[in-house]
C-alpha positions as CSV (number, residue, x, y, z in Angstrom):
1,E,-16.6,-9.0,3.3
2,C,-14.8,-7.6,0.5
3,A,-12.1,-10.3,0.6
4,S,-14.7,-13.4,1.1
5,G,-15.2,-13.8,-2.6
6,Y,-11.4,-14.2,-3.4
7,Q,-11.4,-17.9,-3.4
8,L,-14.4,-17.9,-6.0
9,I,-12.5,-15.6,-8.3
10,R,-9.3,-17.7,-8.0
11,A,-11.4,-20.8,-8.7
12,F,-12.7,-19.5,-12.0
13,G,-9.3,-18.2,-13.0
14,K,-10.6,-14.5,-13.3
15,V,-7.9,-13.0,-11.1
16,Q,-6.5,-10.8,-14.1
17,T,-10.0,-9.7,-15.0
18,F,-10.9,-8.8,-11.5
19,K,-7.6,-6.8,-11.0
20,K,-8.0,-5.1,-14.1
21,K,-11.5,-4.0,-13.1
22,I,-10.4,-2.9,-9.5
23,E,-7.4,-0.9,-11.1
24,D,-9.9,0.9,-13.6
25,R,-12.4,1.7,-11.0
26,F,-9.4,3.0,-8.7
27,N,-8.1,5.2,-11.3
28,V,-11.5,6.7,-12.1
29,F,-11.9,7.3,-8.3
30,M,-8.6,9.0,-8.0
31,K,-9.1,11.4,-11.0
32,T,-12.5,12.5,-9.6
33,S,-11.0,12.8,-6.2
34,V,-8.0,15.0,-7.5
35,N,-10.7,17.1,-9.5
36,L,-12.8,17.6,-6.4
37,L,-10.0,18.7,-4.2
38,G,-8.9,21.2,-7.0
39,C,-12.3,22.6,-7.1
40,E,-12.6,22.9,-3.4
41,K,-9.5,24.7,-3.2
42,W,-10.6,27.1,-6.0
43,I,-13.9,27.8,-4.3
44,S,-12.2,28.3,-0.9
45,Q,-9.6,30.7,-2.4
46,R,-12.5,32.8,-4.3
47,T,-14.8,33.0,-1.3
48,D,-11.8,34.0,1.1
49,L,-10.9,36.8,-1.4
50,F,-14.3,37.9,-1.3
51,G,-14.5,37.8,2.4
52,A,-11.4,39.9,2.7
53,A,-13.0,42.6,0.3
54,V,-16.2,42.8,2.3
55,I,-14.3,43.1,5.5
56,A,-12.0,45.8,4.0
57,A,-15.0,47.7,2.7
58,A,-16.4,47.7,6.0
59,C,-13.4,49.0,7.6
60,Y,-12.9,51.6,4.8
61,F,-16.4,52.9,5.1
62,G,-15.9,52.9,8.9
63,V,-13.0,55.4,8.6
64,L,-14.8,57.3,5.9
65,S,-17.8,57.7,8.3
66,K,-15.6,58.8,11.1
67,Q,-13.8,61.2,9.0
68,F,-16.9,62.8,7.4
69,G,-18.7,62.9,11.0
70,T,-21.7,60.8,9.9
71,T,-21.1,58.8,13.1
72,D,-19.7,59.8,16.3
73,D,-19.7,56.4,18.0
74,P,-16.7,54.3,17.3
75,S,-18.5,51.3,18.9
76,L,-20.8,51.2,15.8
77,I,-17.9,51.0,13.4
78,G,-16.6,48.1,15.5
79,L,-19.9,46.4,15.5
80,S,-20.3,46.7,11.6
81,I,-16.7,45.1,11.2
82,S,-17.6,42.3,13.7
83,W,-21.0,41.7,12.0
84,S,-19.3,41.7,8.5
85,L,-16.7,39.1,9.8
86,S,-19.5,36.9,11.0
87,V,-21.7,37.2,7.9
88,V,-18.5,36.4,5.6
89,T,-17.7,33.4,7.8
90,L,-21.3,32.1,7.4
91,L,-21.3,32.7,3.7
92,I,-17.9,31.0,3.3
93,F,-19.3,28.0,5.1
94,T,-22.4,28.0,3.2
95,I,-21.0,28.1,-0.1
96,Q,-18.3,25.4,0.6
97,Q,-21.2,23.1,2.0
98,L,-23.2,23.7,-1.2
99,A,-20.2,22.9,-3.5
100,T,-19.5,19.9,-1.6
101,V,-22.9,18.5,-1.9
102,E,-23.3,19.6,-5.7
103,L,-19.9,17.8,-6.6
């Protein structure tokens, strides 16, 4: 359907005008597309770094709790690490989806 009007454009001699308009729109699309990809990568790196810090903190506090004797069950430490991983995964997904909708 996009090419159905090319005969009309050629008949009125507006090929150069139409070509210029398409090139301008394509350039604007490419600029915004590159910026969007850059923003998505930036957000992805920051949320991954935050997630790694949360999981590292869960591991660190698990070791400290075992060392100071506040917990005797190592399965609780494993459960806290597993939950922190699932929470971080959900958080990363949510932030990326919100950023995609907002941008």
